[in-house]
Amino acid sequence: MGKDYHPHEIEEKWQRLWEENQVFTVTESADKPKYYLLEMFPYPSGRIHVGHVRNYSIGDVIARYKTMRGFNVLHPIGWDAFGLPAENAAIEHKTHPSQWTHDNIDYMRAQLKRMGISYDWTRELATCDPSYYRWEQLIFIKMFEKGLAYRKRSWVNWCEQCQTVLANEQVEAGLCWRCGKEVTQKDLQQWFFKITAYAEELLDSCAKLSGWPERVLTMQKNWIGRSEGAEISFSLEKGEGEIKVFTTRPDTLFGATFMSLAPEHPLAQTLSHGTSQENSVRQFIEKMKREDLTQRTAEDTEKEGVFTGSYCINPVTNRKMPIFVANFVLMEYGTGAVMAVPTHDQRDFEFAKQYGLPLIVVIQPPEEKLDPLFLKAAYTDDGIMVNSGQFDGLPNREAGVKITDYLASIGKGGGTVSFRLRDWGISRQRYWGAPIPIIYCEQCGIVPVPEKDLPVVLPLDVKTLDTGQSPLPFTSDFANAPCPRCSRPSRRETDTMDTFVESSWYFLRYACPTYDNGPLDKDKVNYWMPVDQYIGGIEHAILHLLYARFYTKVLRDLGVANQEEPFTNLLTQGMVHKETSRCPQHGWLFPKEVADGKCIACGSTVEIGRTEKMSKSKKNVVDPDELIEQYGADTIRLFSLFAAPPEKDLDWSDLGVEGSFRFLGRVWRIIQEHAETIKNAEPYRGKEDLSEVLKNLRRKTHQTIRKVTEDLEERFHFNTAISAIMELVNTLYQFDAASVKSPFTNQILRETLETIVVLLYPVSPHICEELWRILGHTESISKQAWPSYDQEVAKEEEIVIVIQINGKLRSQITVPATAAEEEIKTLAQNDERTKQWTKGKKIVKIIYVPRKLINMVAQ
């Protein structure tokens, strides 16, 4: 290799050698502690973007570092390959989702290899492979047998364009997150996982996740949403039915004057049948189907409703309460019914005012008497009970407990715990997903596919429909199947599973990707799990991470695995931002479409917008392939790690990329410059009394080892670790080896050079492998142990500074020899004896004699 730095030659060479020698292939070993490092696996969209580069570079630094620290590191990769985007893209490009997906996997695999990520490619998996979802189907059946998978009718978010159900999080401002079309509410038969059965454990286990960001834990706790309160039954005025509500405010029950139902509540339409309100209720419910659930419940949304024509009975006052259907009540919270207490709940207050409903005060504040006729807003604070029969005069919180007990005694309710969390709807009316292994028989009912017949293979010889509908219901060879019990002609379930199911257990399968006797090889899983460090975006804080925790606990209870939690530590990396460019004629522009502030196409002056998250829609994206072609993978990795701490957002800078490339060139040249001189020298390990110059260089070397080790081990602050390496390189450039007459010069020089290469290796591995060879080593640097530092060598040289007050010796301090003047003055003023001698006086002047004394003039 020549004197100049040519990244492409170096990188291609070492990627080939790593693969040929299977450097990153691992197996279980009793001789080393294990370390399982995992980044959230990618969806094969076609190209990796700069956000991917940052994410995988972060993981690769940790994996390579931990390997050098003596760990047996598992660092696998795979593909979250099912899902709606592939199906939509296939329809758009007139191809098959399978072809589209596998072509993208091939391309992205090549990109990741070109990045030099240290994956164990022997464990690669794709969730669209029947050998993967076969076991997912078996787990579904076991969950079905345990009552953890069940089917029911449910109101769901429905996208007509995509012809599928959407989770609440996939609805943005009433529109589908994928196609941007209007989302409506639809009543469908759906399959659900009973995640609510694990709500308490999921909440309690958050306390064990000390390695997770508090922000993520808070989001999960809020999503689970545990509330203590009472369940109360309100009998219908006519008939034998009742409406159950959950409330955290049983103390306000005597003030309940009407009932509010969610438009999706099963009684919402039924209660109006045969009344003059029937058409009005139907029209209101149809209107609500077209409205965004989030917008419906927003504080500033006007409260709307319609009377059903029916009444229920307040169980403690026997008052008739009109039943309304209201826009602000959601079926997924509580029971979908709310006892309305307008004097003590603001939403109820606004609704009551709008529809002329009665207000009854049941809690009076200590220093004031509320009159419902003059209320401007609901009173929601604590106080003393009034208009509440036997509970009058009690503090409201105490009364709430007593009212709950009373309800239990008369069979109208009692204390309970409610969760915001709702069961996980996994049915998707799309083609490109794992088939649900269920057959519907007219005689036998719902019948799971026998284990011996798994997997239920998704047929690939079908054509996707331009309408977006799944072709499975229209594919007779798939949809028609004999009943496994009675052999009668029956129908197969044609919905497929939510792709979050695949991503809820892939990390377990990495431990045993070729195991063929069940979903998991428990011995291998027990060795590798849990994941020691998981890395991914904050956008996955709720759904993916919560589902993965739930699924892990289910597998434990099914006897498939032993783990309680999947991820010990979690790092949520920030996003990558870049300024936008907009042409008056051509709209948003890619960076390469701009030159010298002008649009290349038309020459118009380009408006440079604010820095924001990279997105294809605004074209403020950077193509990693182009960057690698220009600078090499090591440079891109270096910049993405140096520009910001991993948990913070990164502002992309072309100048920063160029600076990273120049730095690697400096490292390359300094090694080349000294390689021949030190080829026969060993790294210095002695204890001799060195000259000041050599002592300073060695001190800086060991300080850098300490700094980089602490930054990687304790904080993952790659940016400050890289900065420390850069400082050491700068120090070395200022070191004039030829002028230092010592038998130890070359040894200390080798120690410093090797330290630079080893510390930089996890960040920019290709160049460091090559430089390691140039330094005379024949074994891969990946086999090299992480360097240790000598605390005594790293310790700063110290000097004693005398402190004088008005010319008289009063104290002295010991400071690092490299301490700056202002730092020394501050230390001197904070010295305890100095404070005693200057107490009550004003320091008007400080005189500093370098490396000798401080004299303070105090008056």
Coordinates of N, CA and C in Angstrom, one line a residue, residues 1 35 109 141 242 373 412 418 431 633 667 701 723 750 792 838:
M1 N 0.9 -1.2 0.0 CA 0.0 0.0 0.0 C 0.9 1.2 0.0
Y35 N -21.7 -11.1 25.4 CA -22.3 -9.7 25.2 C -23.1 -9.7 23.9
R109 N -28.0 -5.5 1.9 CA -26.9 -6.3 2.5 C -25.6 -5.9 1.9
I141 N -50.8 -20.4 17.9 CA -51.7 -21.5 18.3 C -51.6 -21.8 19.8
E242 N -77.7 -3.2 31.6 CA -77.0 -2.2 32.5 C -75.8 -1.7 31.7
L373 N -75.8 27.5 39.6 CA -76.3 28.5 38.6 C -75.2 29.5 38.2
K412 N -73.8 -3.1 43.2 CA -73.8 -2.2 42.1 C -72.4 -1.8 41.7
S418 N -58.1 -0.3 36.6 CA -58.3 -0.2 35.2 C -57.0 0.2 34.5
Y431 N -52.1 -8.8 2.1 CA -51.5 -10.0 1.6 C -50.1 -10.3 2.2
A633 N -16.0 4.4 3.7 CA -16.9 4.1 4.8 C -16.3 4.6 6.1
V667 N -3.8 10.7 10.2 CA -3.4 9.4 10.9 C -2.6 8.5 10.0
T701 N -0.5 9.8 26.1 CA -1.0 8.5 25.6 C -1.9 7.8 26.6
S723 N -12.6 12.9 19.9 CA -11.9 14.2 20.2 C -10.6 13.9 20.9
R750 N 6.4 4.0 19.4 CA 5.6 2.9 19.0 C 4.3 2.7 19.9
E792 N -0.5 5.9 37.3 CA 0.6 6.8 37.7 C 1.2 7.6 36.5
T838 N -9.5 36.3 54.1 CA -10.2 37.4 53.3 C -11.6 37.6 53.7

